[in-house]
Amino acid sequence: MTIENAFAMAADDLFGDANLTVEATYTPVVGLAVTLPIVLRRPDQEINLGVSGLQVISWQAKARARDLPPAAATGDGLAIGADTFTVRQIERDALNLVVSLDLDKNP
C-alpha cells in the first residue's frame, strides 16, 4: 500500500462517518448542484491591526476533492439546511484528496 492510498482510505473513513460530517449541497455558478458530506468548522481568525488585534469567527468546510464539481471556484454556493454560504477561497491539499473551503455566511 502506498502512502497516497493510505491517506485516501483515511479520507474516505473520515467523510463516511455520519458523526463527523453533515450533508451539504454545493452549487457551482456554472453547472449542476451536488450533495456531499462535509466537515464544518468555525475557527477563530486573528487579524493583526498593528498594536491591537481582532478575533473574527469564520466558517470553513472540508470536503473530499472528488465529491466537488470539477470546476469548483470562488463565488460558488454551499447550503447546509437553511444556512447558505458563498465560497470565498478554495485550497486543495498536496495529494488533492481534501479541499478546504473558506466561506462567507449569507444573510
mmCIF file of N, CA and C in Angstrom:
data_model
loop_
_atom_site.group_PDB
_atom_site.id
_atom_site.type_symbol
_atom_site.label_atom_id
_atom_site.label_comp_id
_atom_site.label_asym_id
_atom_site.label_seq_id
_atom_site.Cartn_x
_atom_site.Cartn_y
_atom_site.Cartn_z
ATOM 1 N N MET A 1 0.840 -1.173 0.000
ATOM 2 C CA MET A 1 0.000 0.000 0.000
ATOM 3 C C MET A 1 0.890 1.243 0.000
ATOM 4 N N THR A 2 0.569 2.160 -0.889
ATOM 5 C CA THR A 2 1.340 3.407 -0.957
ATOM 6 C C THR A 2 0.808 4.400 0.068
ATOM 7 N N ILE A 3 1.588 5.414 0.337
ATOM 8 C CA ILE A 3 1.174 6.448 1.282
ATOM 9 C C ILE A 3 -0.058 7.177 0.755
ATOM 10 N N GLU A 4 -0.143 7.377 -0.568
ATOM 11 C CA GLU A 4 -1.304 8.035 -1.162
ATOM 12 C C GLU A 4 -2.567 7.223 -0.926
ATOM 13 N N ASN A 5 -2.462 5.883 -1.074
ATOM 14 C CA ASN A 5 -3.622 5.022 -0.835
ATOM 15 C C ASN A 5 -4.040 5.055 0.622
ATOM 16 N N ALA A 6 -3.075 5.085 1.532
ATOM 17 C CA ALA A 6 -3.387 5.134 2.960
ATOM 18 C C ALA A 6 -4.126 6.423 3.303
ATOM 19 N N PHE A 7 -3.662 7.545 2.765
ATOM 20 C CA PHE A 7 -4.340 8.810 3.030
ATOM 21 C C PHE A 7 -5.721 8.847 2.378
ATOM 22 N N ALA A 8 -5.852 8.271 1.194
ATOM 23 C CA ALA A 8 -7.157 8.227 0.528
ATOM 24 C C ALA A 8 -8.145 7.398 1.345
ATOM 25 N N MET A 9 -7.690 6.284 1.901
ATOM 26 C CA MET A 9 -8.560 5.454 2.739
ATOM 27 C C MET A 9 -8.955 6.193 4.012
ATOM 28 N N ALA A 10 -8.034 6.929 4.600
ATOM 29 C CA ALA A 10 -8.337 7.711 5.804
ATOM 30 C C ALA A 10 -9.363 8.801 5.495
ATOM 31 N N ALA A 11 -9.217 9.467 4.352
ATOM 32 C CA ALA A 11 -10.184 10.497 3.957
ATOM 33 C C ALA A 11 -11.562 9.874 3.739
ATOM 34 N N ASP A 12 -11.612 8.692 3.118
ATOM 35 C CA ASP A 12 -12.890 8.010 2.917
ATOM 36 C C ASP A 12 -13.539 7.668 4.251
ATOM 37 N N ASP A 13 -12.747 7.212 5.217
ATOM 38 C CA ASP A 13 -13.279 6.908 6.543
ATOM 39 C C ASP A 13 -13.821 8.160 7.215
ATOM 40 N N LEU A 14 -13.075 9.242 7.139
ATOM 41 C CA LEU A 14 -13.493 10.496 7.765
ATOM 42 C C LEU A 14 -14.808 10.989 7.177
ATOM 43 N N PHE A 15 -14.883 11.096 5.865
ATOM 44 C CA PHE A 15 -16.073 11.652 5.231
ATOM 45 C C PHE A 15 -17.224 10.651 5.157
ATOM 46 N N GLY A 16 -16.966 9.394 5.500
ATOM 47 C CA GLY A 16 -18.024 8.395 5.583
ATOM 48 C C GLY A 16 -18.634 8.289 6.967
ATOM 49 N N ASP A 17 -18.093 9.010 7.950
ATOM 50 C CA ASP A 17 -18.566 8.947 9.331
ATOM 51 C C ASP A 17 -19.642 10.005 9.559
ATOM 52 N N ALA A 18 -20.883 9.563 9.733
ATOM 53 C CA ALA A 18 -22.007 10.482 9.923
ATOM 54 C C ALA A 18 -21.926 11.245 11.238
ATOM 55 N N ASN A 19 -21.100 10.808 12.171
ATOM 56 C CA ASN A 19 -20.922 11.534 13.430
ATOM 57 C C ASN A 19 -20.037 12.766 13.257
ATOM 58 N N LEU A 20 -19.241 12.797 12.203
ATOM 59 C CA LEU A 20 -18.301 13.901 11.982
ATOM 60 C C LEU A 20 -18.718 14.831 10.842
ATOM 61 N N THR A 21 -19.607 14.378 9.997
ATOM 62 C CA THR A 21 -19.954 15.138 8.801
ATOM 63 C C THR A 21 -21.419 15.554 8.807
ATOM 64 N N VAL A 22 -21.724 16.530 7.971
ATOM 65 C CA VAL A 22 -23.102 16.923 7.687
ATOM 66 C C VAL A 22 -23.270 16.932 6.173
ATOM 67 N N GLU A 23 -24.492 16.715 5.736
ATOM 68 C CA GLU A 23 -24.770 16.761 4.301
ATOM 69 C C GLU A 23 -24.934 18.216 3.872
ATOM 70 N N ALA A 24 -24.323 18.565 2.770
ATOM 71 C CA ALA A 24 -24.409 19.920 2.229
ATOM 72 C C ALA A 24 -24.677 19.834 0.730
ATOM 73 N N THR A 25 -25.216 20.899 0.195
ATOM 74 C CA THR A 25 -25.431 20.996 -1.247
ATOM 75 C C THR A 25 -24.492 22.063 -1.787
ATOM 76 N N TYR A 26 -23.606 21.648 -2.689
ATOM 77 C CA TYR A 26 -22.644 22.550 -3.323
ATOM 78 C C TYR A 26 -23.217 22.945 -4.672
ATOM 79 N N THR A 27 -23.385 24.252 -4.885
ATOM 80 C CA THR A 27 -23.965 24.747 -6.127
ATOM 81 C C THR A 27 -22.954 25.641 -6.835
ATOM 82 N N PRO A 28 -22.362 25.140 -7.931
ATOM 83 C CA PRO A 28 -21.417 25.979 -8.676
ATOM 84 C C PRO A 28 -22.153 27.075 -9.440
ATOM 85 N N VAL A 29 -21.440 28.155 -9.750
ATOM 86 C CA VAL A 29 -22.018 29.229 -10.547
ATOM 87 C C VAL A 29 -22.457 28.664 -11.898
ATOM 88 N N VAL A 30 -21.628 27.786 -12.461
ATOM 89 C CA VAL A 30 -21.943 27.129 -13.730
ATOM 90 C C VAL A 30 -21.935 25.629 -13.500
ATOM 91 N N GLY A 31 -23.044 24.979 -13.779
ATOM 92 C CA GLY A 31 -23.105 23.528 -13.620
ATOM 93 C C GLY A 31 -24.197 23.115 -12.654
ATOM 94 N N LEU A 32 -24.223 21.814 -12.372
ATOM 95 C CA LEU A 32 -25.264 21.238 -11.541
ATOM 96 C C LEU A 32 -24.837 21.141 -10.083
ATOM 97 N N ALA A 33 -25.802 21.288 -9.192
ATOM 98 C CA ALA A 33 -25.553 21.157 -7.760
ATOM 99 C C ALA A 33 -25.303 19.686 -7.407
ATOM 100 N N VAL A 34 -24.465 19.471 -6.389
ATOM 101 C CA VAL A 34 -24.192 18.120 -5.893
ATOM 102 C C VAL A 34 -24.352 18.124 -4.372
ATOM 103 N N THR A 35 -24.803 16.993 -3.842
ATOM 104 C CA THR A 35 -24.884 16.803 -2.398
ATOM 105 C C THR A 35 -23.653 16.034 -1.964
ATOM 106 N N LEU A 36 -23.016 16.485 -0.885
ATOM 107 C CA LEU A 36 -21.777 15.862 -0.446
ATOM 108 C C LEU A 36 -21.640 15.985 1.070
ATOM 109 N N PRO A 37 -20.883 15.063 1.681
ATOM 110 C CA PRO A 37 -20.604 15.191 3.111
ATOM 111 C C PRO A 37 -19.462 16.179 3.328
ATOM 112 N N ILE A 38 -19.608 17.024 4.351
ATOM 113 C CA ILE A 38 -18.547 17.974 4.686
ATOM 114 C C ILE A 38 -18.301 17.931 6.186
ATOM 115 N N VAL A 39 -17.139 18.396 6.583
ATOM 116 C CA VAL A 39 -16.831 18.654 7.983
ATOM 117 C C VAL A 39 -16.854 20.174 8.120
ATOM 118 N N LEU A 40 -17.789 20.676 8.920
ATOM 119 C CA LEU A 40 -17.955 22.117 9.079
ATOM 120 C C LEU A 40 -17.232 22.581 10.331
ATOM 121 N N ARG A 41 -16.460 23.645 10.199
ATOM 122 C CA ARG A 41 -15.706 24.208 11.327
ATOM 123 C C ARG A 41 -15.995 25.697 11.429
ATOM 124 N N ARG A 42 -15.805 26.215 12.642
ATOM 125 C CA ARG A 42 -15.930 27.660 12.871
ATOM 126 C C ARG A 42 -14.704 28.152 13.625
ATOM 127 N N PRO A 43 -13.541 28.121 12.991
ATOM 128 C CA PRO A 43 -12.332 28.569 13.684
ATOM 129 C C PRO A 43 -12.301 30.085 13.820
ATOM 130 N N ASP A 44 -11.691 30.546 14.901
ATOM 131 C CA ASP A 44 -11.471 31.980 15.074
ATOM 132 C C ASP A 44 -10.298 32.405 14.202
ATOM 133 N N GLN A 45 -10.414 33.525 13.548
ATOM 134 C CA GLN A 45 -9.311 34.104 12.801
ATOM 135 C C GLN A 45 -8.820 35.318 13.562
ATOM 136 N N GLU A 46 -7.515 35.426 13.691
ATOM 137 C CA GLU A 46 -6.934 36.589 14.353
ATOM 138 C C GLU A 46 -6.425 37.558 13.296
ATOM 139 N N ILE A 47 -6.865 38.791 13.401
ATOM 140 C CA ILE A 47 -6.447 39.834 12.463
ATOM 141 C C ILE A 47 -5.593 40.826 13.237
ATOM 142 N N ASN A 48 -4.361 41.013 12.794
ATOM 143 C CA ASN A 48 -3.439 41.932 13.448
ATOM 144 C C ASN A 48 -3.654 43.331 12.891
ATOM 145 N N LEU A 49 -3.962 44.260 13.795
ATOM 146 C CA LEU A 49 -4.192 45.646 13.388
ATOM 147 C C LEU A 49 -3.120 46.569 13.951
ATOM 148 N N GLY A 50 -1.901 46.112 13.918
ATOM 149 C CA GLY A 50 -0.805 46.907 14.469
ATOM 150 C C GLY A 50 -0.627 46.603 15.940
ATOM 151 N N VAL A 51 -0.965 47.551 16.806
ATOM 152 C CA VAL A 51 -0.787 47.346 18.240
ATOM 153 C C VAL A 51 -1.935 46.573 18.865
ATOM 154 N N SER A 52 -3.043 46.452 18.175
ATOM 155 C CA SER A 52 -4.167 45.690 18.706
ATOM 156 C C SER A 52 -4.564 44.615 17.700
ATOM 157 N N GLY A 53 -5.399 43.727 18.127
ATOM 158 C CA GLY A 53 -5.835 42.652 17.251
ATOM 159 C C GLY A 53 -7.335 42.457 17.345
ATOM 160 N N LEU A 54 -7.841 41.612 16.507
ATOM 161 C CA LEU A 54 -9.266 41.352 16.445
ATOM 162 C C LEU A 54 -9.461 39.872 16.161
ATOM 163 N N GLN A 55 -10.376 39.240 16.888
ATOM 164 C CA GLN A 55 -10.724 37.858 16.600
ATOM 165 C C GLN A 55 -12.074 37.834 15.907
ATOM 166 N N VAL A 56 -12.145 37.152 14.789
ATOM 167 C CA VAL A 56 -13.363 37.076 14.000
ATOM 168 C C VAL A 56 -13.732 35.607 13.831
ATOM 169 N N ILE A 57 -14.994 35.305 14.055
ATOM 170 C CA ILE A 57 -15.457 33.937 13.830
ATOM 171 C C ILE A 57 -15.602 33.737 12.330
ATOM 172 N N SER A 58 -15.041 32.660 11.832
ATOM 173 C CA SER A 58 -15.113 32.377 10.404
ATOM 174 C C SER A 58 -15.796 31.023 10.204
ATOM 175 N N TRP A 59 -16.093 30.721 8.981
ATOM 176 C CA TRP A 59 -16.700 29.438 8.610
ATOM 177 C C TRP A 59 -15.766 28.739 7.638
ATOM 178 N N GLN A 60 -15.572 27.442 7.857
ATOM 179 C CA GLN A 60 -14.727 26.651 6.970
ATOM 180 C C GLN A 60 -15.330 25.263 6.827
ATOM 181 N N ALA A 61 -15.312 24.749 5.627
ATOM 182 C CA ALA A 61 -15.786 23.394 5.357
ATOM 183 C C ALA A 61 -14.659 22.607 4.710
ATOM 184 N N LYS A 62 -14.590 21.339 5.053
ATOM 185 C CA LYS A 62 -13.642 20.420 4.411
ATOM 186 C C LYS A 62 -14.474 19.399 3.649
ATOM 187 N N ALA A 63 -14.044 19.090 2.446
ATOM 188 C CA ALA A 63 -14.744 18.127 1.603
ATOM 189 C C ALA A 63 -13.735 17.285 0.849
ATOM 190 N N ARG A 64 -14.161 16.091 0.443
ATOM 191 C CA ARG A 64 -13.312 15.288 -0.440
ATOM 192 C C ARG A 64 -13.265 15.963 -1.800
ATOM 193 N N ALA A 65 -12.087 16.068 -2.366
ATOM 194 C CA ALA A 65 -11.922 16.727 -3.665
ATOM 195 C C ALA A 65 -12.761 16.042 -4.739
ATOM 196 N N ARG A 66 -12.845 14.739 -4.695
ATOM 197 C CA ARG A 66 -13.587 14.022 -5.746
ATOM 198 C C ARG A 66 -15.097 14.241 -5.664
ATOM 199 N N ASP A 67 -15.606 14.737 -4.514
ATOM 200 C CA ASP A 67 -17.039 14.993 -4.376
ATOM 201 C C ASP A 67 -17.452 16.340 -4.952
ATOM 202 N N LEU A 68 -16.493 17.247 -5.124
ATOM 203 C CA LEU A 68 -16.802 18.580 -5.659
ATOM 204 C C LEU A 68 -16.893 18.547 -7.175
ATOM 205 N N PRO A 69 -17.676 19.464 -7.750
ATOM 206 C CA PRO A 69 -17.684 19.569 -9.214
ATOM 207 C C PRO A 69 -16.279 19.919 -9.714
ATOM 208 N N PRO A 70 -15.901 19.455 -10.896
ATOM 209 C CA PRO A 70 -14.553 19.716 -11.414
ATOM 210 C C PRO A 70 -14.210 21.198 -11.523
ATOM 211 N N ALA A 71 -15.201 22.029 -11.797
ATOM 212 C CA ALA A 71 -14.938 23.459 -11.977
ATOM 213 C C ALA A 71 -15.269 24.262 -10.714
ATOM 214 N N ALA A 72 -15.157 23.649 -9.546
ATOM 215 C CA ALA A 72 -15.438 24.361 -8.294
ATOM 216 C C ALA A 72 -14.571 25.610 -8.216
ATOM 217 N N ALA A 73 -15.190 26.733 -7.809
ATOM 218 C CA ALA A 73 -14.471 28.007 -7.817
ATOM 219 C C ALA A 73 -15.038 28.945 -6.766
ATOM 220 N N THR A 74 -14.294 30.006 -6.494
ATOM 221 C CA THR A 74 -14.800 31.029 -5.598
ATOM 222 C C THR A 74 -16.079 31.612 -6.185
ATOM 223 N N GLY A 75 -16.993 31.998 -5.306
ATOM 224 C CA GLY A 75 -18.278 32.521 -5.751
ATOM 225 C C GLY A 75 -19.362 31.467 -5.808
ATOM 226 N N ASP A 76 -18.978 30.177 -5.748
ATOM 227 C CA ASP A 76 -19.968 29.108 -5.725
ATOM 228 C C ASP A 76 -20.732 29.155 -4.407
ATOM 229 N N GLY A 77 -21.821 28.406 -4.318
ATOM 230 C CA GLY A 77 -22.643 28.401 -3.121
ATOM 231 C C GLY A 77 -22.594 27.065 -2.404
ATOM 232 N N LEU A 78 -22.838 27.106 -1.083
ATOM 233 C CA LEU A 78 -22.918 25.904 -0.254
ATOM 234 C C LEU A 78 -24.105 26.092 0.674
ATOM 235 N N ALA A 79 -24.986 25.099 0.741
ATOM 236 C CA ALA A 79 -26.154 25.158 1.618
ATOM 237 C C ALA A 79 -26.110 23.989 2.583
ATOM 238 N N ILE A 80 -26.340 24.318 3.861
ATOM 239 C CA ILE A 80 -26.414 23.310 4.911
ATOM 240 C C ILE A 80 -27.721 23.572 5.634
ATOM 241 N N GLY A 81 -28.717 22.751 5.374
ATOM 242 C CA GLY A 81 -30.037 23.024 5.928
ATOM 243 C C GLY A 81 -30.532 24.358 5.391
ATOM 244 N N ALA A 82 -30.944 25.260 6.299
ATOM 245 C CA ALA A 82 -31.445 26.571 5.896
ATOM 246 C C ALA A 82 -30.330 27.604 5.766
ATOM 247 N N ASP A 83 -29.104 27.263 6.167
ATOM 248 C CA ASP A 83 -27.980 28.199 6.097
ATOM 249 C C ASP A 83 -27.311 28.128 4.727
ATOM 250 N N THR A 84 -27.044 29.305 4.153
ATOM 251 C CA THR A 84 -26.363 29.349 2.855
ATOM 252 C C THR A 84 -25.074 30.157 2.988
ATOM 253 N N PHE A 85 -24.091 29.762 2.185
ATOM 254 C CA PHE A 85 -22.762 30.355 2.230
ATOM 255 C C PHE A 85 -22.278 30.597 0.816
ATOM 256 N N THR A 86 -21.326 31.532 0.694
ATOM 257 C CA THR A 86 -20.622 31.767 -0.564
ATOM 258 C C THR A 86 -19.168 31.357 -0.347
ATOM 259 N N VAL A 87 -18.616 30.616 -1.305
ATOM 260 C CA VAL A 87 -17.222 30.172 -1.218
ATOM 261 C C VAL A 87 -16.304 31.356 -1.484
ATOM 262 N N ARG A 88 -15.486 31.690 -0.491
ATOM 263 C CA ARG A 88 -14.541 32.806 -0.599
ATOM 264 C C ARG A 88 -13.193 32.345 -1.131
ATOM 265 N N GLN A 89 -12.764 31.143 -0.731
ATOM 266 C CA GLN A 89 -11.446 30.632 -1.135
ATOM 267 C C GLN A 89 -11.488 29.113 -1.123
ATOM 268 N N ILE A 90 -10.748 28.515 -2.044
ATOM 269 C CA ILE A 90 -10.622 27.058 -2.127
ATOM 270 C C ILE A 90 -9.146 26.705 -2.070
ATOM 271 N N GLU A 91 -8.805 25.783 -1.172
ATOM 272 C CA GLU A 91 -7.426 25.287 -1.081
ATOM 273 C C GLU A 91 -7.447 23.766 -1.115
ATOM 274 N N ARG A 92 -6.637 23.196 -1.990
ATOM 275 C CA ARG A 92 -6.531 21.741 -2.083
ATOM 276 C C ARG A 92 -5.283 21.280 -1.343
ATOM 277 N N ASP A 93 -5.358 20.103 -0.734
ATOM 278 C CA ASP A 93 -4.180 19.573 -0.048
ATOM 279 C C ASP A 93 -3.176 19.056 -1.076
ATOM 280 N N ALA A 94 -2.003 18.678 -0.611
ATOM 281 C CA ALA A 94 -0.909 18.295 -1.510
ATOM 282 C C ALA A 94 -1.242 17.075 -2.360
ATOM 283 N N LEU A 95 -2.072 16.158 -1.838
ATOM 284 C CA LEU A 95 -2.419 14.949 -2.580
ATOM 285 C C LEU A 95 -3.738 15.082 -3.343
ATOM 286 N N ASN A 96 -4.351 16.275 -3.290
ATOM 287 C CA ASN A 96 -5.640 16.541 -3.930
ATOM 288 C C ASN A 96 -6.718 15.572 -3.458
ATOM 289 N N LEU A 97 -6.719 15.299 -2.141
ATOM 290 C CA LEU A 97 -7.745 14.440 -1.547
ATOM 291 C C LEU A 97 -8.814 15.256 -0.832
ATOM 292 N N VAL A 98 -8.381 16.272 -0.108
ATOM 293 C CA VAL A 98 -9.291 17.077 0.707
ATOM 294 C C VAL A 98 -9.172 18.537 0.284
ATOM 295 N N VAL A 99 -10.323 19.192 0.222
ATOM 296 C CA VAL A 99 -10.388 20.597 -0.154
ATOM 297 C C VAL A 99 -10.914 21.391 1.034
ATOM 298 N N SER A 100 -10.262 22.504 1.344
ATOM 299 C CA SER A 100 -10.739 23.428 2.375
ATOM 300 C C SER A 100 -11.466 24.567 1.685
ATOM 301 N N LEU A 101 -12.681 24.826 2.149
ATOM 302 C CA LEU A 101 -13.494 25.909 1.596
ATOM 303 C C LEU A 101 -13.660 26.976 2.672
ATOM 304 N N ASP A 102 -13.123 28.164 2.447
ATOM 305 C CA ASP A 102 -13.391 29.290 3.329
ATOM 306 C C ASP A 102 -14.702 29.903 2.872
ATOM 307 N N LEU A 103 -15.600 30.133 3.825
ATOM 308 C CA LEU A 103 -16.972 30.514 3.487
ATOM 309 C C LEU A 103 -17.364 31.844 4.105
ATOM 310 N N ASP A 104 -18.250 32.551 3.418
ATOM 311 C CA ASP A 104 -18.927 33.720 3.955
ATOM 312 C C ASP A 104 -20.397 33.341 4.102
ATOM 313 N N LYS A 105 -20.932 33.520 5.325
ATOM 314 C CA LYS A 105 -22.345 33.196 5.546
ATOM 315 C C LYS A 105 -23.208 34.276 4.933
ATOM 316 N N ASN A 106 -24.227 33.858 4.184
ATOM 317 C CA ASN A 106 -25.146 34.800 3.550
ATOM 318 C C ASN A 106 -26.197 35.226 4.575
ATOM 319 N N PRO A 107 -26.617 36.495 4.508
ATOM 320 C CA PRO A 107 -27.632 36.975 5.465
ATOM 321 C C PRO A 107 -28.989 36.344 5.241
#
